């Protein structure tokens, strides 16, 4: 080591003495999937908007298009009940009845008429027309640009009654978790400097983006409710009402995360016991004040007895007691109580191999099935652990037929590259939503209560949005936000089609040739990005090989001896968690047929989940034909090699930069691709080296190992 | 997992909404090693104090003892130059001349006369009498309580010219490192709420404690100089002067840690280039302002080009250029520039096995030997890494014969239990100070320049003191602070004797029987505590098996793939770092004979450093006769088993609680012993399990492994 090269020279930063930061003014944010060019697709003819409370909102989108009478306008957007006859809209025959909460799009004689079941549905229908025209252009060229020539009536309604984005935003900057817990896109759009922002223009712009996807609800604060944030329920209701007004303009309902301990934390009570009448009275009063400020308030989200948050266990009560307390306070106002099922022992002993965190939600909640009030929704993470890059679907989703159960996804990429890596989550969610958990019904159908055998819950996700210029840190992570809304509305969509939609809208300003190239490159960059991320990170269903704390980089044993219940038990001979009934924790027994047996057997367990369910020797041969250890070696190296193709694909667009591809967008993507490569190489080398050091098995491919 | 037992119930905390904390008023702190009872040992007869600037300080200590003329008083404390003849002090013969910076204690006819070479030395001599009487009582009973009957003259002078405690205190609470970096004893005694404290009474009490040990210098702020702390050099000189006044009362000189980037950070310059005349002028002005405020100011401590701090490398200059810049500014005022040699690449690539952080200080600094100004002291950590529980002595200490080199120890227990574990460091320091680094001279002799073959440096250490009631978190950690001062003054002291001194003073109020029991128990608890800590933590010279960030608990691979240059390369076959010349990094070649060959050979390398210097198979047989892996298993389990004896020994004092053993002292020790056991068990189990999983070798002792 020589002084000139080995030590990083550090120049002093000029005048870096800290001052309290004032909230940064928003740069004009990237338009995401609603650039002007996308709206231009519906401004090509005459328009009419009638009978909807969101009429002004829709008219603003159509600004510049000439208005015509509704029986002649090229594009009409209406609420069904405001229209008496088809003739009023210049249509032949009977007037189509849109489905509940949905819309109909009638194409007749070159005209397009949107009929919403209500005014929010009309707004959704309007955005559907925009989207369809953009996609038609992407796929078919100009011939379809105005919605296709053929007459047709299409209808659409959301499968899920609740489609909510949860924000883990803190009002005050948390000393450890920051302004947005697990947020990778700058500060909060709702809060700055410990208060609700004065300028909420970004909130309104966000609501507009969401309205164009299908999201209906937003919970505006972190489920880990710290002291400052708890006050949103009381002292800050004015601020909540201001946020709600912005969201409402685009049909989004506001929810709050509240602390189960609020009566003690905020009130004058000595207890938060759910069976104490004074506690119930406190909540009833608190809820009444919320509805006085926000008449269309959606309800509460609660994380109780989870990772240190207060809950009913402290009073010897059940989670049904706890949830019902708040549900009863909300019920007279029509509010919903969302209760998270993410309850487990976070003080587990790593020496204890009988306790299995994966079992916890099922063990805790299924005995309570049928005990919840009708306005309680139990929110269940898609996997039994915590948003890992690969987990099996949580069996709890199919285990509570008398309870409204909602599926929780994570748009924020806590364990999937933190919006520094490209990781398009559409394919992962498509798998989850389409997974036939009870052998017959998909997860989407179950949580929607589609066949009537259980009540409807919905879908939820943690948002990935912040005050960042591109909303999501990585510009391509916008597609995840878009996809969540679209799949929440219609979970039968194919991820690849959703990606087409996002591309068609986002790059609506591109000419046809550029748009085709962008589509091709974005699919090459994004289609396999989730599996590629899995490829260079943790293998075969192993979880939590991440740095404790930030959850970003690799740490093979980072959680191995921790109290968090997150182990892989890798030794010199093998790896994985035995969760079988035969010899392990019995977690497989929580699944209905056929999965209880599929996962139980090492022969039938899918490769990608093998180490989640089984502890096997490194020499175990996968269905793929590779040994476990060679798979660990190969997948990591292969995935990094694929990044070269990704980078080359992106670089091939260089002649479009400044034109169809905005320069700032390109620059941000390139910066992130560089970090993705650095991080992916680190993952590859650490994981390969750690398992080589343990197993002693050489890499048959001969690639470098350290 | 059942809900009733598996989840930790969390009750809400009542009204925990955060407010800016006001500085807590100091509780009356524990008197540490200067209880009233210790002073009573010198208040038993008449006293006289004359001719010393610290006369009031000494008289205050003797409050209550009757004053007598100096030729008759039972105890006289005087500065030598203020006394013309022995007769003035009632002594026969010629008046003893105390050594420079030291004192003489003359015992004659039952009287005790302290003669200091200067007034601070007189103060040290006074405390020597207190200490000697306490120890005499501990060892000999009442017969010696007044200093022994036999006439004698003893002299003492400090071996080291600089004996400094560095405080890693931040003025403002650092968002990551807190009020005191690596501080385990509460807030800072100097600062609170981002300012120098208004009430500095604890600083004065601290200075008094230090004066009774032999420490002469204190650097009052963190060497990692953050933006707020940099201002101590300029805007906060009033506060610095107030601190200096408190320290001065007990003979302690004040030093400041400064940022090498200060001319840019605080000034109006665009550069901190050490060869730029404007930079030199800026420093000259800054230093002049410091001396105007604090005329006896000691000097600066600088951490440059180290772990992100600015330094001369940024300007293509050497560390001699950098140090000399500041030294020349200080020289006209008599100030000293302490420059830390802790310079290494903290962005190392773990894949690169040729680069060795242990080499860094030697590689960086030895080429500069002879280039430093005479008032530069190069401060070198005792080991080549960073205060690990076991490291070899740094070869740099003997490698720069034309440079003043100071040894840096760490009283704060960053890697030795963080003042939650009992870890008496006296024996470790005794080993280091007495280590014959060049085969002939001890480390203490080398840094003292004792034989004149190199200039004198001194000793430094990072303090372990905070605003805690017991000063040091763990009450027994007071002994480490005491020992540093004593060994800094006289490095030939045996640690066990220093511990006796500390016990004798601290428990001076105990009756003879209780004092004997306390002595017995404290030796049982403390004597082997450092080796016990090594026993249950990292084995055989392996370093950095700690949690990144807090450095407290175990993480076997916590730093294994990090950029910090801290690896052990454990795989399924073996462990350790090959630092030999023959096949490794060549670090052994930095040592003089005989160590360059002792460490080079696996046959002669001491067991406790084997894995620091060699990578060996788990089956390698140690000199102890055990294999490496069985040593890993046995030592960890044995050390934890020894804690039972420690706890039992402490508990045997229960009848003294509230009497000779203050109840709060006992309660704090018990609380810490419980945490020590919990933590030690965690270390034992994680390290044993991790190495069993890797090696596959069963523990021959049959003790449980996970």
PDB file of N, CA and C in Angstrom, chain B residues 73 214 226 479 542 641 680:
ATOM      1  N   UNK B  73       4.647  20.561  61.234  1.00  0.00           N
ATOM      2  CA  UNK B  73       3.432  19.881  60.774  1.00  0.00           C
ATOM      3  C   UNK B  73       3.727  18.411  60.462  1.00  0.00           C
ATOM      4  N   UNK B 214      -1.902  10.791  37.576  1.00  0.00           N
ATOM      5  CA  UNK B 214      -0.678  11.090  36.842  1.00  0.00           C
ATOM      6  C   UNK B 214      -0.916  11.614  35.439  1.00  0.00           C
ATOM      7  N   UNK B 226     -16.487  16.918  13.557  1.00  0.00           N
ATOM      8  CA  UNK B 226     -17.649  17.236  12.726  1.00  0.00           C
ATOM      9  C   UNK B 226     -17.813  18.760  12.661  1.00  0.00           C
ATOM     10  N   UNK B 479     -11.501   1.524  37.368  1.00  0.00           N
ATOM     11  CA  UNK B 479     -10.130   1.037  37.605  1.00  0.00           C
ATOM     12  C   UNK B 479      -9.286   1.172  36.336  1.00  0.00           C
ATOM     13  N   UNK B 542      -7.787 -13.617  16.229  1.00  0.00           N
ATOM     14  CA  UNK B 542      -8.756 -13.235  15.191  1.00  0.00           C
ATOM     15  C   UNK B 542      -9.364 -11.893  15.592  1.00  0.00           C
ATOM     16  N   UNK B 641     -18.292 -20.391  31.851  1.00  0.00           N
ATOM     17  CA  UNK B 641     -18.426 -21.097  33.135  1.00  0.00           C
ATOM     18  C   UNK B 641     -17.740 -20.317  34.250  1.00  0.00           C
ATOM     19  N   UNK B 680     -22.118 -12.829  26.963  1.00  0.00           N
ATOM     20  CA  UNK B 680     -21.070 -13.849  26.873  1.00  0.00           C
ATOM     21  C   UNK B 680     -21.640 -15.163  26.350  1.00  0.00           C
TER      22      UNK B 680
END
